[in-house]
Short mmCIF file of C-alpha atoms and ligand atoms in Angstrom, two decimals:
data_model
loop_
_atom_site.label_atom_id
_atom_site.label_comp_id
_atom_site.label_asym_id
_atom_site.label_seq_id
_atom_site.Cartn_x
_atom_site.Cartn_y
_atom_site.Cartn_z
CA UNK X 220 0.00 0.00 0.00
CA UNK X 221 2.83 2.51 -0.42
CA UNK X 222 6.78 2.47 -0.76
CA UNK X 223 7.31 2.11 3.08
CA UNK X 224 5.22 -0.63 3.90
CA UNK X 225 7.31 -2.24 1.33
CA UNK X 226 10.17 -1.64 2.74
CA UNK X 227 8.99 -2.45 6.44
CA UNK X 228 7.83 -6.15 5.21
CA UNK X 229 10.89 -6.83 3.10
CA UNK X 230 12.45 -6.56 6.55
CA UNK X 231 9.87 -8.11 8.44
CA UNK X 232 9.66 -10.90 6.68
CA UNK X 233 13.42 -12.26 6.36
CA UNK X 234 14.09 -11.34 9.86
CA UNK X 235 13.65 -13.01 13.56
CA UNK X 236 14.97 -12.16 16.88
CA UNK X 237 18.57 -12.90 17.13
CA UNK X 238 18.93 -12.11 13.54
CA UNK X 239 21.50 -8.93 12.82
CA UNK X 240 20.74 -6.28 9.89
CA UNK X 241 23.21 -4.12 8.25
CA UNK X 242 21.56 -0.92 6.98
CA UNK X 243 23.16 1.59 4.64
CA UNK X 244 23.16 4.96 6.63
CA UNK X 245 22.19 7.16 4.13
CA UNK X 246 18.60 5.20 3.89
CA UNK X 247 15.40 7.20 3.63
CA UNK X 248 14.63 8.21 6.94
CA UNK X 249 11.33 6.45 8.24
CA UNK X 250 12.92 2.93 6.85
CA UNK X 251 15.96 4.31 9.45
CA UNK X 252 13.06 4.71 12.11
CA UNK X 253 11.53 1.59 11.35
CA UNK X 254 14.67 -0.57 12.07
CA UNK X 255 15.43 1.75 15.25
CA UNK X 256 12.27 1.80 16.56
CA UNK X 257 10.75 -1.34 15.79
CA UNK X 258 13.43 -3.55 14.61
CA UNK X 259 15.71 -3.37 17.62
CA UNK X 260 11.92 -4.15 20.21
CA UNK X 261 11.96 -7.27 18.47
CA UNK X 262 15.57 -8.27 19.69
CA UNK X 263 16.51 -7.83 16.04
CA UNK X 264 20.38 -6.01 15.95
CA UNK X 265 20.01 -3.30 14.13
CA UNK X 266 23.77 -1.69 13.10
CA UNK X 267 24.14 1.10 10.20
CA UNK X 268 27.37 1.06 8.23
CA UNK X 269 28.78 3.62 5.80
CA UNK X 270 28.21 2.46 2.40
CA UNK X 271 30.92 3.89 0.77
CA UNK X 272 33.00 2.34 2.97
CA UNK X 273 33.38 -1.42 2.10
CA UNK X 274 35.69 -2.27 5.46
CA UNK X 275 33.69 -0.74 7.04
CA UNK X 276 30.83 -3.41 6.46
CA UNK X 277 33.07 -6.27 6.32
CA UNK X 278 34.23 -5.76 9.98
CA UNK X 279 30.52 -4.93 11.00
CA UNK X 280 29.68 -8.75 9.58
CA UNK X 281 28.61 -11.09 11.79
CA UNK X 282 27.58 -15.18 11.83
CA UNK X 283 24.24 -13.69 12.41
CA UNK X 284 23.98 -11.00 9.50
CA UNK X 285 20.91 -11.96 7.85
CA UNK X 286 19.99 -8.90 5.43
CA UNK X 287 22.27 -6.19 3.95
CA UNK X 288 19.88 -3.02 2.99
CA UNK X 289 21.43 -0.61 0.76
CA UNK X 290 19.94 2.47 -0.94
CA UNK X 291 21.87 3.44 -3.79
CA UNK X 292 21.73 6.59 -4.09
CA UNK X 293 21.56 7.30 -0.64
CA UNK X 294 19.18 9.43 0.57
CA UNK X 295 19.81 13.38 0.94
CA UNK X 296 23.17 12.25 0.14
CA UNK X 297 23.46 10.56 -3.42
CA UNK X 298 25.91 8.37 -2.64
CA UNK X 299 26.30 5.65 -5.67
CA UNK X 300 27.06 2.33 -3.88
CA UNK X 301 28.95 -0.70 -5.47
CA UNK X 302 26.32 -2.61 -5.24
CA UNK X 303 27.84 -6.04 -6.62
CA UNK X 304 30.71 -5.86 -4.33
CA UNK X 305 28.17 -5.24 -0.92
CA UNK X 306 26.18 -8.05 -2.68
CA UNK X 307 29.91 -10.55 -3.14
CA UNK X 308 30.14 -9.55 0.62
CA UNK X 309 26.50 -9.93 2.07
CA UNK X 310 26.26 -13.86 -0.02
CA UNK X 311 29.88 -14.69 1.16
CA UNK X 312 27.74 -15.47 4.20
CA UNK X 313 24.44 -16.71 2.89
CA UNK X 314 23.10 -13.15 3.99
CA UNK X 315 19.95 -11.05 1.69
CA UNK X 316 20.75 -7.58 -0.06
CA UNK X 317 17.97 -5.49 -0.13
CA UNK X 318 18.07 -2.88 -1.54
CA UNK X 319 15.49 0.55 -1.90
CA UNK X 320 16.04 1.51 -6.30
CA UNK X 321 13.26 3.95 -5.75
CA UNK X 322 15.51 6.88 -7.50
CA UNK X 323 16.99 4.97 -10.62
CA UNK X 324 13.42 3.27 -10.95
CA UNK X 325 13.86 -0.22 -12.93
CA UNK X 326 14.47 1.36 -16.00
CA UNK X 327 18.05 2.54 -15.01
CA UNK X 328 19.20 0.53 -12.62
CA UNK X 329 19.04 -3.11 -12.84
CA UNK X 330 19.18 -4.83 -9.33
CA UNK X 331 18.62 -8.50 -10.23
CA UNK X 332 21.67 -8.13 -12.68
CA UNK X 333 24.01 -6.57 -10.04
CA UNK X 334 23.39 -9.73 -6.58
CA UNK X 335 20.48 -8.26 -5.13
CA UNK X 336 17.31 -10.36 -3.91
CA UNK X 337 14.58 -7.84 -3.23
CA UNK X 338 14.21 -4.72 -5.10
CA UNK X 339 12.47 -2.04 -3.58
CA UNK X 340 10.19 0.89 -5.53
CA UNK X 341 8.04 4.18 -3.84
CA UNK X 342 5.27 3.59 -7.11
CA UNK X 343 4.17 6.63 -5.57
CA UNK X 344 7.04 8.49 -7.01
CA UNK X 345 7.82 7.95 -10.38
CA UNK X 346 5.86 4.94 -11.20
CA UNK X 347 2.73 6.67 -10.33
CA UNK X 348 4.30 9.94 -11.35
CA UNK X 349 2.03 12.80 -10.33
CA UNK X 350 1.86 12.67 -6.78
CA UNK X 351 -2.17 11.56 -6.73
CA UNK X 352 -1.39 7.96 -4.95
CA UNK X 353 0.49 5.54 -3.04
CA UNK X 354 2.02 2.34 -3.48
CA UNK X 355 4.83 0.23 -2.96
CA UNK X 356 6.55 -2.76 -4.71
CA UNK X 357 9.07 -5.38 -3.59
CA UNK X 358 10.21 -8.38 -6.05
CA UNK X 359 12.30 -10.76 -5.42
CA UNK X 360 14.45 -13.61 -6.86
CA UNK X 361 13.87 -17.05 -6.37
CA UNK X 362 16.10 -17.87 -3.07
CA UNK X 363 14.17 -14.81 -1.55
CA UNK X 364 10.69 -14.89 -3.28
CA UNK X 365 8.73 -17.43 -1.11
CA UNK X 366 10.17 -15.56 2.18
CA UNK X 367 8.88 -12.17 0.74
CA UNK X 368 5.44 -14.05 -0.47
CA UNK X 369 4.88 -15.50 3.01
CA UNK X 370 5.20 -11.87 5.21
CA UNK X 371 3.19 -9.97 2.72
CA UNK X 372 0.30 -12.08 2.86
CA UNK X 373 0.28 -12.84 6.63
CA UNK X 374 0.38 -8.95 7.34
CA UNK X 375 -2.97 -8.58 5.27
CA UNK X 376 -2.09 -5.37 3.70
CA UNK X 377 -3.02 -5.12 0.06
CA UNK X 378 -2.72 -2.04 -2.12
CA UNK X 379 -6.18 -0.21 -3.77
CA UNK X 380 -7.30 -0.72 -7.02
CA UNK X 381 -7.07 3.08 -7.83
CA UNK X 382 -3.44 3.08 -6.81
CA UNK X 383 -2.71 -0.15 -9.24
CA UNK X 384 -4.78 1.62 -11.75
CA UNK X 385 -2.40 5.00 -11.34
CA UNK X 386 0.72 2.87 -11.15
CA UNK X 387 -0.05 1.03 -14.31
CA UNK X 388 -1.15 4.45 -16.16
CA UNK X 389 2.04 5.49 -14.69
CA UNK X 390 4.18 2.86 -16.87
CA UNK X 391 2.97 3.79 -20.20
CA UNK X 392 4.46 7.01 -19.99
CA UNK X 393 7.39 6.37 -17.48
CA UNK X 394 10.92 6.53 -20.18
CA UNK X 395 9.87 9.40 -21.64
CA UNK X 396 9.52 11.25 -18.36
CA UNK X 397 12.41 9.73 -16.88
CA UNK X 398 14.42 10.92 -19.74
CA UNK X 399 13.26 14.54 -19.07
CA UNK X 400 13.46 14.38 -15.58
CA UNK X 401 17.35 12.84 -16.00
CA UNK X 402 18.04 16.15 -18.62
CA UNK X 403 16.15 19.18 -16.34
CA UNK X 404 17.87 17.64 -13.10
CA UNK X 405 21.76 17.22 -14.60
CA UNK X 406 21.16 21.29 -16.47
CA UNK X 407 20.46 22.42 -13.24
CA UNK X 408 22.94 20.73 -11.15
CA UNK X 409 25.16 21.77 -14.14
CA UNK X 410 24.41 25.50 -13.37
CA UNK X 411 24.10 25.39 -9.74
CA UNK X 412 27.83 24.37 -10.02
CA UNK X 413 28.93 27.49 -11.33
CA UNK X 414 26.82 29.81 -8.99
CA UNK X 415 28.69 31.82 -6.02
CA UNK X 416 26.14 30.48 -3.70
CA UNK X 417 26.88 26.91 -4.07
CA UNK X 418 29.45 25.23 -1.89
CA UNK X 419 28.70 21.73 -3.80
CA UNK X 420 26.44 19.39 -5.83
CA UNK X 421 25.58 16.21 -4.94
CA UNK X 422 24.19 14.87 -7.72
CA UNK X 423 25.48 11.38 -9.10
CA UNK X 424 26.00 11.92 -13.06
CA UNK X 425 28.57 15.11 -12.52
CA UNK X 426 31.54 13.95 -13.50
CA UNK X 427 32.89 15.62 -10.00
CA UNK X 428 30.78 13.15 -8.16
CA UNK X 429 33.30 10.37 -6.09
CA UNK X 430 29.97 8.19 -7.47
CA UNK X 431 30.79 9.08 -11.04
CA UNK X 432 32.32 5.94 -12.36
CA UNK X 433 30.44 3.34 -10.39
CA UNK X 434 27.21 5.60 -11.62
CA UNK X 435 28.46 4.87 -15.28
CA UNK X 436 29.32 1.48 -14.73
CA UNK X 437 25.98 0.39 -12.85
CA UNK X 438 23.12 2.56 -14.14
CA UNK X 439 21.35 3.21 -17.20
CA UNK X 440 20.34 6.75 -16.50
CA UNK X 441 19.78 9.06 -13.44
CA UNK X 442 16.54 10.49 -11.69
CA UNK X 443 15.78 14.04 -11.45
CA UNK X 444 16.37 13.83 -7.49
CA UNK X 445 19.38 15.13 -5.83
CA UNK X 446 21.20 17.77 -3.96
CA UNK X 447 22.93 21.32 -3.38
CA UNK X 448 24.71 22.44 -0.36
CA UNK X 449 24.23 26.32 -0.31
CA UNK X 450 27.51 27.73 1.40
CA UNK X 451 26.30 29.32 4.99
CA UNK X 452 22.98 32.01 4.98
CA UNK X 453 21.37 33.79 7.67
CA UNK X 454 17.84 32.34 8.45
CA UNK X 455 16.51 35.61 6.87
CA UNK X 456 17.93 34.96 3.77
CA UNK X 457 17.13 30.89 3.28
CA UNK X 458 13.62 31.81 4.23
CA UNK X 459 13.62 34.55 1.58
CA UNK X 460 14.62 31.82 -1.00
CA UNK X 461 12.19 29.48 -0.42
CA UNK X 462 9.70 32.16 -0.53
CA UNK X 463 10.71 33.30 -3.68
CA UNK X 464 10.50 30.38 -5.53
CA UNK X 465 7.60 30.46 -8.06
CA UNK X 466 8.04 27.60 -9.80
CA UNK X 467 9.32 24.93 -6.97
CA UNK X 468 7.24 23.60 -4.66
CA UNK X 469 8.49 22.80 -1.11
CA UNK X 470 7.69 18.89 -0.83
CA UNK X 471 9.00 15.62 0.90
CA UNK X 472 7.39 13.01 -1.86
CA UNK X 473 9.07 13.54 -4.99
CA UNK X 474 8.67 11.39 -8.30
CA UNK X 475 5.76 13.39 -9.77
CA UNK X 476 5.67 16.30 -12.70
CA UNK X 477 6.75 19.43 -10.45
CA UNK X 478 9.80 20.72 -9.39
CA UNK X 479 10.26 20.65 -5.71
CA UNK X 480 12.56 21.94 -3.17
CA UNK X 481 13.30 20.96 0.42
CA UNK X 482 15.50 21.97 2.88
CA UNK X 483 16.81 18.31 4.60
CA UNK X 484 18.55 17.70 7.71
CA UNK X 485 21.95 17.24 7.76
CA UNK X 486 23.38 13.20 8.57
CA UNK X 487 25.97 13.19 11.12
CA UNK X 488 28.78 12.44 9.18
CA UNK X 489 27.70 15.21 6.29
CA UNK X 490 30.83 16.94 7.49
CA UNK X 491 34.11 18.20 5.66
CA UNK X 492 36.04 14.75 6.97
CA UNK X 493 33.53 13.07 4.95
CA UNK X 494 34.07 14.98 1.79
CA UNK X 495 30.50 16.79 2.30
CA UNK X 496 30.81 20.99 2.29
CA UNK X 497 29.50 23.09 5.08
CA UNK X 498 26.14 25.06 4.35
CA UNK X 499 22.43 24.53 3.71
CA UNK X 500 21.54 21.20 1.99
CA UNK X 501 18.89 21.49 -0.23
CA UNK X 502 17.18 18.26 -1.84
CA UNK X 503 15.84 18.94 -5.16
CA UNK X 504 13.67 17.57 -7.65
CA UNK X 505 13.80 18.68 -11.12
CA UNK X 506 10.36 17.83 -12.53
CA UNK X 507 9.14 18.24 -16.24
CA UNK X 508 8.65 22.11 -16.65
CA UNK X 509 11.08 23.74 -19.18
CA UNK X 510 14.86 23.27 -18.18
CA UNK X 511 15.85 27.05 -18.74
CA UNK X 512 12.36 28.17 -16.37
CA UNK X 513 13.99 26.48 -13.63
CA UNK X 514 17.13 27.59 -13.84
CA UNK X 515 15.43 31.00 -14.25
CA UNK X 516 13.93 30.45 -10.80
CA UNK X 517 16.19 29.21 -8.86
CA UNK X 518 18.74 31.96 -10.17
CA UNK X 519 15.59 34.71 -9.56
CA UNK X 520 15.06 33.50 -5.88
CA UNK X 521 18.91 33.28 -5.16
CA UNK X 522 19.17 36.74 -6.07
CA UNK X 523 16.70 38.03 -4.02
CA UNK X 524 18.07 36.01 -0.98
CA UNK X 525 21.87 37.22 -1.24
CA UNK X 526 20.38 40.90 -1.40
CA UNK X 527 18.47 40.90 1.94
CA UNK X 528 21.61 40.02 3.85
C1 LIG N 732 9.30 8.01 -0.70
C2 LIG N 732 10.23 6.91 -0.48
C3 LIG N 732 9.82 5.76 0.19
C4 LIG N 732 8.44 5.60 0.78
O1 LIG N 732 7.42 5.72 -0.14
P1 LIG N 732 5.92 6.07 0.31
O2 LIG N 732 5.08 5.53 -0.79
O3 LIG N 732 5.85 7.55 0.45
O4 LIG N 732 5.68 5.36 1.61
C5 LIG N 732 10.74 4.75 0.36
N1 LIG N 732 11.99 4.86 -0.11
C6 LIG N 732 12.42 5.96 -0.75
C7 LIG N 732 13.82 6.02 -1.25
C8 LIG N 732 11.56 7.02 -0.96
O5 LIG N 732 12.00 8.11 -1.58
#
């Protein structure tokens, strides 16, 4: 019934007390809450890892990992993830990847083909594709299918019929708009690179990105999601961008036809040591208006909050 609930009972389902999970932490945040808050009162070991960092998860592996769940590109962060290595790692010891492919959608990036054994979609972002509905989807390979089966049908949640209706409307149109959405989002990351403002782009199809190469080597094509860290404002003078905007929204679900902007919270390790810039991180989604209008905007509303001081 909608992208978390898929995520929740992908969990769910291939873990029991006693059982440890590895979880990227860069992961959408209420799948992060789920496996804090619920995970860990069910005696499940719940243990977050940096996934750019493969020693990192090979000393966090235990005799009792059962799932590795990745999110590549990480959340707020856009951190590409070698996914086949995590998955070389996670199978060395009969463990489950899992991973959330909610921003490269199936079309460009193909998780069977790179170890995992349940891919995760939000529908209600660009499968459905103008924010009107919700709905999740996990698939599976064969080792992990009948696990996956067996949890979604003992929970008894089942998605509407409008929803599978807007999802399957969704698919007709879904390459062509993914191919605009990949163009508007990389011409404005392009520009926001050159602008005094910016400190940095994180956005995983600039060749500057430290994802760059596994990007090319892994994906067929990028999403129109990702972000800008805004070197150090006054309160007065974020507020006045945001405000300015005319043709971004300010929204948390992403995925349909308008541009939106949000301002995230920071992760604890978004920090220089980390290769992350100081400032104001902005997620943004570049939706299917004109690519020079929102350029326009953004540069419009930038303006107008570097003048007030
Ligand atoms: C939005 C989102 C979800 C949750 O989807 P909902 O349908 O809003 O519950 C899960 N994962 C990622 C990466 C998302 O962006």
């Amino acid at each position: 019934p909608s992208g978390l609930s898929a995520c929740t009972h992908a969990l769910i389902g291939l873990l029991k007390a006693g059982d440890h999970l590895l979880i990227s932490d860069s992961v959408y945040g209420p799948t992060r809450n789920f496996a804090e808050q619920v995970l860990r009162r069910m005696n499940i070991e719940v243990e977050f890892f940096n996934p750019t960092n493969l020693s990192d998860l090979s000393v966090k592996l235990k005799d009792s990992t059962r799932v590795i769940y990745v999110e590549s590109p990480g959340s707020m962060t856009f951190e590409i993830q070698d996914i086949p290595a995590i998955a070389e790692i996670a199978h060395s010891i009969n463990a489950f990847v899992v991973m959330d492919n909610t921003w490269a959608t199936p079309l460009y990036f193909r998780p069977f083909e790179h170890g995992v054994d349940i891919s995760i979609h939000a529908a209600t972002k660009y499968l459905i594709g103008h924010s009107d509905g919700l709905l999740g989807i996990a698939t599976a390979n064969e080792r992990a299918w009948p696990i996956l089966q067996a949890s979604a049908h003992v929970f008894g949640e089942t998605a509407g019929p409008d929803d599978i209706f807007l999802a399957m409307r969704g698919l007709r149109t879904l390459s062509v708009r993914m191919e605009r959405h990949w163009k508007n989002g990389l011409q404005l990351a392009q520009w926001l690179q050159s602008h005094k403002a910016v400190a940095q782009v994180l956005h995983p199809a600039l060749p500057e990105n430290p994802g760059f190469k596994l990007w090319q080597r892994d994906f067929l094509g990028a999403s129109g999601l990702f972000g800008v860290i805004l070197h150090p404002m006054s309160k007065n003078q974020l507020s006045t961008l945001f405000k300015e905007f005319k043709i971004f929204g300010i929204g948390l679900s992403w995925g349909g036809f308008e541009s939106l902007a949000l301002l995230a919270d920071p992760l604890p390790r978004l920090d220089d040591s980390n290769g992350f810039k100081l400032g104001h991180l902005i997620r943004l989604h570049a939706g299917l208006e004109g690519a020079q209008d929102l350029i326009g905007d953004f540069s419009q509303a930038l303006d107008a909050a570097l003048a007030v001081g």
